[in-house]
Short mmCIF file of C-alpha atoms and ligand atoms in Angstrom, two decimals:
data_model
loop_
_atom_site.label_atom_id
_atom_site.label_comp_id
_atom_site.label_asym_id
_atom_site.label_seq_id
_atom_site.Cartn_x
_atom_site.Cartn_y
_atom_site.Cartn_z
CA MET A 1 -43.58 7.42 -17.33
CA HIS A 2 -40.08 6.15 -17.90
CA GLU A 3 -38.40 7.69 -20.94
CA PRO A 4 -37.54 5.87 -23.23
CA LYS A 5 -40.91 4.10 -22.92
CA LEU A 6 -40.95 0.43 -21.89
CA PRO A 7 -43.72 -1.23 -23.94
CA HIS A 8 -41.91 -4.51 -24.48
CA LEU A 9 -40.82 -4.83 -20.89
CA THR A 10 -44.33 -4.00 -19.72
CA ALA A 11 -45.76 -6.76 -21.94
CA ALA A 12 -43.11 -9.34 -21.08
CA ASP A 13 -42.71 -8.69 -17.36
CA PRO A 14 -45.31 -6.31 -15.93
CA THR A 15 -44.08 -6.89 -12.39
CA LEU A 16 -40.57 -5.70 -13.17
CA ALA A 17 -41.81 -2.88 -15.43
CA ALA A 18 -43.99 -1.53 -12.62
CA LEU A 19 -40.98 -1.47 -10.30
CA VAL A 20 -38.93 0.47 -12.85
CA GLU A 21 -41.81 2.93 -13.35
CA GLY A 22 -42.04 3.32 -9.59
CA GLU A 23 -38.36 4.14 -9.36
CA ALA A 24 -38.62 6.67 -12.22
CA LYS A 25 -41.44 8.50 -10.45
CA ARG A 26 -39.59 8.35 -7.13
CA GLN A 27 -36.56 9.96 -8.78
CA HIS A 28 -38.84 12.59 -10.28
CA ASP A 29 -40.57 13.50 -7.02
CA LYS A 30 -37.54 13.55 -4.71
CA LEU A 31 -34.87 16.12 -4.14
CA ARG A 32 -32.01 13.74 -4.83
CA MET A 33 -28.95 14.86 -2.89
CA ILE A 34 -26.87 11.71 -2.54
CA ALA A 35 -23.49 13.17 -3.47
CA SER A 36 -22.50 10.26 -5.73
CA GLU A 37 -25.71 10.24 -7.78
CA ASN A 38 -27.04 12.11 -10.79
CA TYR A 39 -29.55 11.84 -13.64
CA VAL A 40 -28.10 10.63 -16.95
CA SER A 41 -29.51 11.97 -20.20
CA THR A 42 -32.08 10.04 -22.20
CA ALA A 43 -29.38 9.63 -24.89
CA VAL A 44 -27.15 7.84 -22.36
CA LEU A 45 -30.07 5.65 -21.27
CA GLU A 46 -30.73 4.71 -24.89
CA ALA A 47 -27.05 3.89 -25.56
CA CYS A 48 -26.98 1.61 -22.51
CA GLY A 49 -30.08 -0.28 -23.61
CA THR A 50 -28.95 -1.48 -27.02
CA VAL A 51 -27.93 -4.74 -28.71
CA LEU A 52 -24.34 -3.94 -27.74
CA ASN A 53 -25.35 -5.88 -24.66
CA ASN A 54 -25.17 -9.03 -26.81
CA LYS A 55 -21.51 -8.79 -27.81
CA TYR A 56 -18.33 -10.25 -26.29
CA SER A 57 -15.16 -8.24 -26.94
CA GLU A 58 -12.35 -9.60 -24.74
CA GLY A 59 -9.18 -7.70 -25.52
CA TYR A 60 -8.74 -4.16 -26.81
CA PRO A 61 -9.66 -2.45 -30.12
CA GLY A 62 -7.67 -4.08 -32.92
CA LYS A 63 -6.62 -6.99 -30.70
CA ARG A 64 -9.63 -9.06 -29.69
CA TYR A 65 -10.14 -12.71 -28.85
CA TYR A 66 -13.54 -12.95 -30.59
CA GLU A 67 -14.63 -12.12 -34.13
CA GLY A 68 -17.27 -9.59 -35.15
CA GLN A 69 -15.73 -6.44 -33.67
CA GLN A 70 -16.34 -4.19 -36.70
CA PHE A 71 -18.53 -1.84 -34.65
CA CYS A 72 -17.51 -2.51 -31.06
CA ASP A 73 -13.89 -1.64 -31.88
CA GLN A 74 -15.05 1.73 -33.20
CA ILE A 75 -17.31 2.33 -30.21
CA GLU A 76 -14.56 1.63 -27.67
CA THR A 77 -12.05 3.71 -29.67
CA LEU A 78 -14.52 6.60 -29.71
CA ALA A 79 -14.93 6.40 -25.93
CA ILE A 80 -11.14 6.24 -25.43
CA GLU A 81 -10.43 9.19 -27.75
CA ARG A 82 -13.16 11.27 -26.13
CA ALA A 83 -11.82 10.52 -22.63
CA LYS A 84 -8.28 11.48 -23.69
CA ALA A 85 -9.47 14.70 -25.33
CA LEU A 86 -11.77 15.72 -22.46
CA PHE A 87 -9.23 15.19 -19.67
CA GLY A 88 -6.05 15.77 -21.70
CA THR A 89 -4.44 12.40 -20.90
CA GLU A 90 -2.26 10.21 -23.10
CA HIS A 91 -4.01 6.97 -22.25
CA ALA A 92 -7.49 5.90 -21.20
CA ASN A 93 -8.92 2.49 -20.33
CA VAL A 94 -12.74 2.54 -20.42
CA GLN A 95 -13.39 -1.14 -19.66
CA THR A 96 -13.43 -1.35 -15.87
CA TYR A 97 -16.85 -2.37 -14.60
CA SER A 98 -17.03 0.24 -11.85
CA GLY A 99 -14.91 2.42 -9.59
CA SER A 100 -13.93 -0.32 -7.13
CA PRO A 101 -12.59 -2.74 -9.78
CA ALA A 102 -10.81 0.20 -11.44
CA ASN A 103 -8.94 0.86 -8.21
CA LEU A 104 -8.21 -2.83 -7.75
CA ALA A 105 -6.70 -2.85 -11.24
CA VAL A 106 -4.35 -0.05 -10.21
CA TYR A 107 -3.15 -2.07 -7.20
CA LEU A 108 -2.64 -5.05 -9.48
CA ALA A 109 -0.65 -2.92 -11.92
CA PHE A 110 1.76 -1.40 -9.40
CA MET A 111 1.78 -3.35 -6.12
CA GLN A 112 2.68 -6.77 -4.79
CA PRO A 113 0.70 -8.34 -1.92
CA GLY A 114 1.93 -6.88 1.36
CA ASP A 115 3.24 -3.64 -0.19
CA THR A 116 2.59 -0.41 1.69
CA PHE A 117 0.48 2.44 0.37
CA LEU A 118 -0.80 5.73 1.78
CA SER A 119 -4.37 7.02 1.67
CA LEU A 120 -7.14 8.81 3.52
CA GLU A 121 -9.14 6.25 5.48
CA LEU A 122 -12.85 5.75 4.85
CA ALA A 123 -13.96 7.29 8.14
CA GLN A 124 -12.06 10.46 7.26
CA GLY A 125 -13.49 10.77 3.75
CA GLY A 126 -11.56 8.16 1.72
CA HIS A 127 -13.13 5.12 0.03
CA LEU A 128 -13.44 1.44 0.95
CA THR A 129 -10.94 0.61 -1.80
CA HIS A 130 -8.36 2.91 -0.24
CA GLY A 131 -7.43 0.19 2.23
CA SER A 132 -10.42 -0.35 4.51
CA PRO A 133 -9.87 -3.49 6.62
CA VAL A 134 -13.04 -5.05 5.14
CA SER A 135 -11.86 -4.42 1.56
CA ALA A 136 -9.54 -6.69 -0.43
CA THR A 137 -7.31 -3.62 -0.70
CA GLY A 138 -6.90 -3.59 3.08
CA LYS A 139 -6.54 -7.37 3.39
CA TRP A 140 -3.96 -7.91 0.64
CA PHE A 141 -1.91 -4.71 0.95
CA ARG A 142 -0.63 -2.61 3.85
CA PRO A 143 -2.50 0.68 4.16
CA GLU A 144 -1.13 3.64 6.08
CA HIS A 145 -3.34 6.70 6.45
CA TYR A 146 -3.04 10.44 6.55
CA THR A 147 -5.86 12.41 8.18
CA VAL A 148 -7.71 15.69 8.03
CA GLY A 149 -6.98 18.29 10.70
CA ARG A 150 -9.23 18.01 13.76
CA ASP A 151 -9.92 21.74 13.76
CA THR A 152 -9.77 22.48 10.03
CA GLY A 153 -11.55 19.45 8.59
CA ARG A 154 -9.04 19.74 5.73
CA ILE A 155 -6.34 17.34 4.58
CA ASP A 156 -3.14 18.18 6.40
CA MET A 157 -0.44 18.21 3.68
CA ASP A 158 2.38 18.45 6.23
CA LEU A 159 1.10 15.25 7.82
CA VAL A 160 0.82 13.60 4.40
CA ARG A 161 4.51 14.39 3.79
CA ASP A 162 5.65 13.31 7.26
CA THR A 163 3.74 10.03 7.00
CA ALA A 164 5.00 9.39 3.47
CA LEU A 165 8.62 9.95 4.56
CA ALA A 166 8.11 7.62 7.54
CA VAL A 167 6.35 4.72 5.81
CA ARG A 168 7.81 5.00 2.26
CA PRO A 169 4.66 3.92 0.42
CA LYS A 170 4.79 2.40 -3.04
CA MET A 171 1.58 4.21 -3.93
CA ILE A 172 -0.27 7.27 -2.62
CA PHE A 173 -4.02 7.72 -3.13
CA CYS A 174 -5.65 11.13 -3.09
CA GLY A 175 -9.34 11.83 -3.54
CA GLY A 176 -12.28 10.32 -1.71
CA THR A 177 -15.99 10.12 -1.04
CA ALA A 178 -16.57 12.83 1.54
CA ILE A 179 -14.02 15.57 0.89
CA PRO A 180 -15.74 18.96 0.56
CA ARG A 181 -12.55 20.82 -0.32
CA THR A 182 -10.22 21.13 -3.33
CA ILE A 183 -7.60 18.39 -3.63
CA ASP A 184 -4.09 19.87 -3.88
CA PHE A 185 -2.77 17.64 -6.67
CA PRO A 186 0.57 19.50 -7.11
CA ALA A 187 1.34 19.14 -3.38
CA PHE A 188 0.51 15.41 -3.46
CA ALA A 189 2.68 15.03 -6.57
CA ALA A 190 5.65 16.72 -4.92
CA ILE A 191 5.40 14.33 -1.95
CA ALA A 192 5.00 11.29 -4.21
CA ARG A 193 8.11 12.32 -6.17
CA GLU A 194 10.08 12.89 -3.00
CA VAL A 195 9.40 9.35 -1.73
CA GLY A 196 9.36 7.65 -5.14
CA ALA A 197 5.69 6.63 -4.95
CA ILE A 198 3.09 6.32 -7.70
CA LEU A 199 0.44 9.02 -7.19
CA VAL A 200 -3.11 7.84 -7.89
CA ALA A 201 -5.82 10.50 -8.09
CA ASP A 202 -9.21 8.89 -7.52
CA ILE A 203 -11.50 11.57 -8.95
CA ALA A 204 -14.71 9.50 -8.86
CA HIS A 205 -16.69 12.26 -7.17
CA ILE A 206 -15.23 15.30 -8.92
CA ALA A 207 -14.59 14.07 -12.48
CA GLY A 208 -17.45 16.16 -13.88
CA LEU A 209 -16.22 19.25 -12.08
CA ILE A 210 -12.73 18.68 -13.51
CA ALA A 211 -14.09 18.09 -17.01
CA GLY A 212 -16.09 21.31 -16.72
CA GLY A 213 -13.21 23.35 -15.31
CA ALA A 214 -14.78 23.77 -11.86
CA HIS A 215 -12.00 21.89 -10.00
CA PRO A 216 -8.25 21.78 -10.84
CA SER A 217 -7.16 18.78 -12.88
CA PRO A 218 -4.75 16.10 -11.66
CA VAL A 219 -3.39 15.69 -15.20
CA GLY A 220 0.32 16.45 -15.22
CA HIS A 221 0.52 15.74 -11.47
CA ALA A 222 -0.88 12.24 -10.85
CA ASP A 223 0.70 9.19 -12.48
CA VAL A 224 -2.65 7.44 -12.65
CA ILE A 225 -6.21 8.78 -12.51
CA THR A 226 -9.18 6.58 -11.69
CA THR A 227 -12.77 7.71 -11.90
CA THR A 228 -16.28 6.44 -11.95
CA THR A 229 -18.36 7.72 -14.85
CA HIS A 230 -21.69 8.01 -13.05
CA LYS A 231 -21.23 10.73 -10.41
CA THR A 232 -20.68 14.39 -11.38
CA LEU A 233 -19.53 13.20 -14.83
CA ARG A 234 -23.17 12.17 -15.44
CA GLY A 235 -22.58 9.01 -17.45
CA PRO A 236 -23.63 5.38 -16.99
CA ARG A 237 -22.41 3.29 -14.08
CA GLY A 238 -18.84 2.46 -15.02
CA ALA A 239 -15.29 3.67 -14.62
CA MET A 240 -12.15 4.74 -16.44
CA ILE A 241 -8.44 4.65 -15.70
CA MET A 242 -6.33 7.37 -17.27
CA ALA A 243 -2.56 7.69 -17.29
CA SER A 244 0.49 8.84 -19.19
CA ALA A 245 1.65 6.59 -22.05
CA GLU A 246 4.36 5.20 -19.77
CA HIS A 247 1.82 3.30 -17.64
CA ALA A 248 -0.61 2.36 -20.44
CA THR A 249 0.46 -1.26 -20.83
CA ALA A 250 0.58 -2.00 -17.11
CA ILE A 251 -2.94 -0.65 -16.65
CA ASP A 252 -4.46 -2.35 -19.67
CA LYS A 253 -2.95 -5.70 -18.66
CA ALA A 254 -4.22 -5.33 -15.10
CA VAL A 255 -7.79 -4.70 -16.33
CA PHE A 256 -7.73 -7.44 -18.97
CA PRO A 257 -6.71 -10.20 -18.48
CA GLY A 258 -5.68 -9.34 -14.90
CA LEU A 259 -9.12 -8.81 -13.42
CA GLN A 260 -11.81 -8.93 -16.05
CA GLY A 261 -13.11 -10.80 -19.05
CA GLY A 262 -15.28 -9.12 -21.65
CA PRO A 263 -15.98 -5.39 -21.40
CA HIS A 264 -19.60 -4.20 -21.18
CA ASN A 265 -19.97 -2.71 -24.66
CA HIS A 266 -23.36 -1.14 -23.94
CA THR A 267 -21.82 0.69 -20.99
CA THR A 268 -18.83 1.72 -23.11
CA ALA A 269 -21.30 3.24 -25.59
CA GLY A 270 -23.06 5.11 -22.78
CA ILE A 271 -19.69 6.39 -21.54
CA ALA A 272 -18.86 7.61 -25.06
CA VAL A 273 -22.14 9.55 -25.20
CA ALA A 274 -21.61 11.04 -21.72
CA LEU A 275 -18.06 12.13 -22.62
CA HIS A 276 -19.41 13.81 -25.75
CA GLU A 277 -21.99 15.64 -23.62
CA ALA A 278 -19.32 16.62 -21.10
CA ALA A 279 -17.25 18.22 -23.89
CA GLN A 280 -20.03 20.72 -24.70
CA PRO A 281 -20.01 24.31 -23.39
CA THR A 282 -23.31 23.61 -21.59
CA PHE A 283 -21.48 21.07 -19.42
CA THR A 284 -18.92 23.68 -18.36
CA ALA A 285 -21.81 25.85 -17.23
CA TYR A 286 -23.36 22.81 -15.50
CA ALA A 287 -20.15 22.04 -13.56
CA HIS A 288 -19.86 25.62 -12.33
CA GLN A 289 -23.54 25.69 -11.40
CA ILE A 290 -23.09 22.54 -9.27
CA VAL A 291 -20.42 24.36 -7.24
CA ALA A 292 -22.41 27.62 -7.06
CA ASN A 293 -25.40 25.67 -5.75
CA ALA A 294 -23.30 23.82 -3.18
CA LYS A 295 -21.78 27.08 -1.92
CA ALA A 296 -25.20 28.76 -1.73
CA LEU A 297 -26.58 25.78 0.17
CA ALA A 298 -23.59 25.79 2.53
CA THR A 299 -24.16 29.48 3.28
CA ALA A 300 -27.86 28.94 3.95
CA LEU A 301 -27.20 25.92 6.17
CA ASN A 302 -24.48 27.77 8.10
CA GLU A 303 -26.97 30.57 8.75
CA ARG A 304 -29.33 27.97 10.21
CA GLY A 305 -26.69 26.70 12.62
CA PHE A 306 -25.65 23.54 10.79
CA ASP A 307 -22.07 22.47 11.52
CA LEU A 308 -20.34 21.89 8.17
CA VAL A 309 -17.09 19.93 8.21
CA SER A 310 -14.36 22.39 7.11
CA GLY A 311 -16.96 25.18 7.40
CA GLY A 312 -18.21 24.98 3.82
CA THR A 313 -17.41 23.56 0.42
CA ASP A 314 -15.31 24.10 -2.72
CA ASN A 315 -17.04 21.43 -4.77
CA HIS A 316 -20.40 19.63 -5.06
CA LEU A 317 -20.34 18.05 -1.59
CA LEU A 318 -21.31 19.02 1.94
CA LEU A 319 -20.53 16.97 5.03
CA ILE A 320 -22.53 17.96 8.09
CA ASP A 321 -22.00 17.06 11.75
CA LEU A 322 -25.48 16.96 13.31
CA THR A 323 -24.32 16.59 16.90
CA GLY A 324 -25.21 20.22 17.67
CA LYS A 325 -28.70 19.72 16.23
CA GLY A 326 -29.36 16.98 18.76
CA VAL A 327 -29.96 14.22 16.23
CA GLU A 328 -27.84 11.38 14.86
CA GLY A 329 -27.09 10.98 11.17
CA LYS A 330 -29.20 7.89 10.54
CA PRO A 331 -32.54 9.01 11.97
CA ALA A 332 -32.00 12.41 10.32
CA ALA A 333 -31.39 10.78 6.93
CA LYS A 334 -34.52 8.65 7.33
CA VAL A 335 -36.74 11.62 8.22
CA LEU A 336 -35.23 13.72 5.41
CA ASP A 337 -36.00 10.90 2.98
CA ALA A 338 -39.61 10.82 4.19
CA ALA A 339 -39.64 14.59 3.60
CA GLY A 340 -38.59 14.06 -0.02
CA ILE A 341 -34.93 14.95 0.54
CA GLU A 342 -32.73 11.98 -0.23
CA LEU A 343 -29.19 11.85 1.16
CA ASN A 344 -27.07 9.47 3.23
CA PHE A 345 -25.88 9.20 6.81
CA ASN A 346 -22.11 9.46 6.97
CA THR A 347 -19.27 9.48 9.46
CA VAL A 348 -17.59 12.81 10.06
CA PRO A 349 -13.83 12.98 10.73
CA TYR A 350 -13.04 11.81 14.31
CA ASP A 351 -16.63 10.62 14.65
CA PRO A 352 -17.11 9.11 18.13
CA ARG A 353 -20.01 7.06 16.70
CA LYS A 354 -19.89 3.97 14.45
CA PRO A 355 -20.26 3.95 10.60
CA TRP A 356 -23.62 2.13 10.81
CA SER A 357 -24.95 4.93 13.03
CA PRO A 358 -22.70 7.96 12.63
CA SER A 359 -22.97 11.62 13.61
CA GLY A 360 -23.33 13.14 10.19
CA ILE A 361 -24.96 13.34 6.82
CA ARG A 362 -23.42 13.84 3.40
CA LEU A 363 -25.09 15.54 0.48
CA GLY A 364 -24.31 16.92 -2.96
CA THR A 365 -25.79 19.18 -5.59
CA ALA A 366 -25.00 17.34 -8.85
CA ALA A 367 -28.45 15.82 -9.39
CA LEU A 368 -30.56 18.80 -8.38
CA THR A 369 -28.41 20.96 -10.67
CA THR A 370 -29.21 18.59 -13.55
CA ARG A 371 -32.89 19.22 -12.77
CA GLY A 372 -32.22 22.96 -13.24
CA LEU A 373 -32.27 24.26 -9.66
CA THR A 374 -30.04 27.29 -9.01
CA GLU A 375 -28.68 29.35 -6.10
CA GLN A 376 -32.06 31.03 -5.66
CA HIS A 377 -33.61 27.71 -4.55
CA MET A 378 -30.94 26.83 -2.00
CA PRO A 379 -32.28 28.90 0.94
CA GLN A 380 -35.58 27.01 0.55
CA VAL A 381 -33.76 23.66 0.45
CA ALA A 382 -31.87 24.63 3.63
CA ALA A 383 -35.13 25.66 5.31
CA TRP A 384 -36.75 22.32 4.45
CA MET A 385 -33.70 20.46 5.77
CA ASP A 386 -33.77 22.46 8.98
CA ASP A 387 -37.51 21.88 9.46
CA ALA A 388 -37.15 18.15 8.72
CA VAL A 389 -34.26 17.74 11.17
CA THR A 390 -36.25 19.59 13.82
CA ALA A 391 -39.23 17.35 13.00
CA ALA A 392 -36.97 14.33 13.52
CA VAL A 393 -36.20 15.51 17.04
CA LYS A 394 -39.89 16.13 17.81
CA ASP A 395 -41.32 13.15 15.91
CA ASP A 396 -43.47 15.62 13.95
CA THR A 397 -44.85 13.65 10.99
CA ALA A 398 -47.20 16.42 9.81
CA THR A 399 -44.25 18.70 9.06
CA VAL A 400 -42.45 15.89 7.25
CA GLU A 401 -45.48 15.28 5.03
CA ARG A 402 -45.88 19.00 4.33
CA ILE A 403 -42.24 19.25 3.18
CA ALA A 404 -42.56 16.17 0.94
CA CYS A 405 -45.56 17.84 -0.80
CA GLN A 406 -43.72 21.13 -1.20
CA VAL A 407 -40.65 19.38 -2.62
CA ARG A 408 -42.86 17.53 -5.13
CA ASP A 409 -44.58 20.78 -6.12
CA LEU A 410 -41.28 22.57 -6.70
CA LEU A 411 -39.80 19.71 -8.73
CA GLN A 412 -42.88 19.58 -10.94
CA GLY A 413 -41.40 22.62 -12.71
CA PHE A 414 -38.03 20.95 -13.35
CA PRO A 415 -38.09 18.14 -15.91
CA MET A 416 -36.15 14.97 -15.25
CA PRO A 417 -34.20 13.25 -18.03
CA GLY A 418 -35.57 9.71 -18.18
CA TYR A 419 -39.12 10.61 -17.19
CA THR A 420 -42.15 12.31 -18.73
CA ASP A 421 -45.38 13.22 -16.97
C1 PLP B 1 -17.72 5.91 -5.81
C2 PLP B 1 -16.28 5.79 -5.55
C3 PLP B 1 -15.56 4.62 -5.87
C4 PLP B 1 -16.20 3.31 -6.25
O1 PLP B 1 -17.09 3.30 -7.25
P1 PLP B 1 -18.13 2.07 -7.40
O2 PLP B 1 -18.58 2.30 -8.80
O3 PLP B 1 -19.18 2.30 -6.37
O4 PLP B 1 -17.39 0.80 -7.22
C5 PLP B 1 -14.19 4.62 -5.69
N1 PLP B 1 -13.56 5.70 -5.22
C6 PLP B 1 -14.21 6.83 -4.89
C7 PLP B 1 -13.45 7.99 -4.37
C8 PLP B 1 -15.60 6.90 -5.01
O5 PLP B 1 -16.23 8.01 -4.65
#
C-alpha cells in the first residue's frame, strides 16, 4: 500500500487511486536503476501533498504580489537557507519548476539570442538543454560542443580549452546526464576565466553526491550552479539555481518574472525537507554508499565482459556499450525491465546508431542504495543483468521470469519509503 495512505483519493477516484497503488507496488518490486531516479522519504511525500498547493506566491520572500504569505515566506526562506548552508553558496533560487526551466533561466540571465556557448552534446553525455537542435536552447542560441575522447570515454580538457579559445563562448556548461566520471570543475573554471565566459555547472545528476562529499563541489569554481532536486539529492521533482551574490539578481529576475509565475510552494516545502535530510550524517554515508555500489557493480560487470564507457565509474552512473554482447540498447532495456531491472537505453559516445535505438544502456545506483542494497549484492545484480541480456539474444522468456521473481524476493527484505506491505 502507498504510504501515506490514500483513503480520500480511493473514495473520490478509485480508478486513479488504483493506478497510484499499482505504481507504488511496481516501484517496490523492481530493481530501479534509472540513473536519474530515486525514492523520496515519506516525509518529503507528505510535505508535497499539503495545502501549500493552494497558495499563490509570485515574487520572493518579503516581496510578493499576493497577500497571505505569513507561512509561505518562511517556508521558502527555510529552503533557501538550507540550500546555501548545504552547498556553501551565497545565493539560492528554489523556485524553478524543474531542471530544464532552471537551465533556460540561466540562458535568459546571461545570454542574448544568437550568442555562442560551449557544452557537451546530448549524444556524448550532455543534456537536451545544453543546446540540442530540438531544444529551445539549440534553436535560440548557438551551441558549440566539446567531446569525450574516443579511446578514453572521458572529457578531453585540452579539447575544451582549444574549442573555447576558437569559438569564444559567452557561457560554458559542464555536467550532464551520462558522464560516469568526476567533473574537473577547477579545470573548467580556468578555461572559462581565460576566455571570459560564465561557467555553469549543471549538477543535476550528482548534487546528492556533492552534498554528501562523494564528488568534488563546483562551489568556488562555477559562476552558476543548476541542479534538479530529485535525482541523487533525493528530493521532490524540482530544481535550484545557486550562485555567488554577484549573480543573485540576474538569476532571480530570470526565474521570476522572466520565465515563471507563481512558485510551487508544496514543492518548495518538499525541497526544504530533502535539504534537511541531506544535511544529516546518514546522508553522507548514503552518498558514499551510492558510489561504492556503483564501483562494485562496475567491477562485476567488467568481469562478465560488459564494455563500460571509460572502463568504470567515479560516481553513481554506468554507461554500457552492448555492441560486444550482440544486442542493441533498446531490446536489452525492454528485456531487463521484464526481468525486474529497470534502466534506460542510451547512446554511447560516437554511437553509430540513432538515439531512438542506440547501442547502449545507462544505469545508476542511487535508488537501490536508498533501498539498502550494498556492495555485497552487486555481483548478483551483475549476474542477473548478464543472464537477462543473454536471454534477450536467445528470446528466453523463462529465464526472464525467473530473474523477475528472484529480484522481487530479494527486494522483499529492503523496505521502500512510500510503501508498506
Ligand atoms: C535531469 C537533468 C536536467 C533536466 O531536468 P528535468 O527536471 O528533467 O527538466 C538538466 N540537466 C541535467 C544534466 C540533467 O541530468
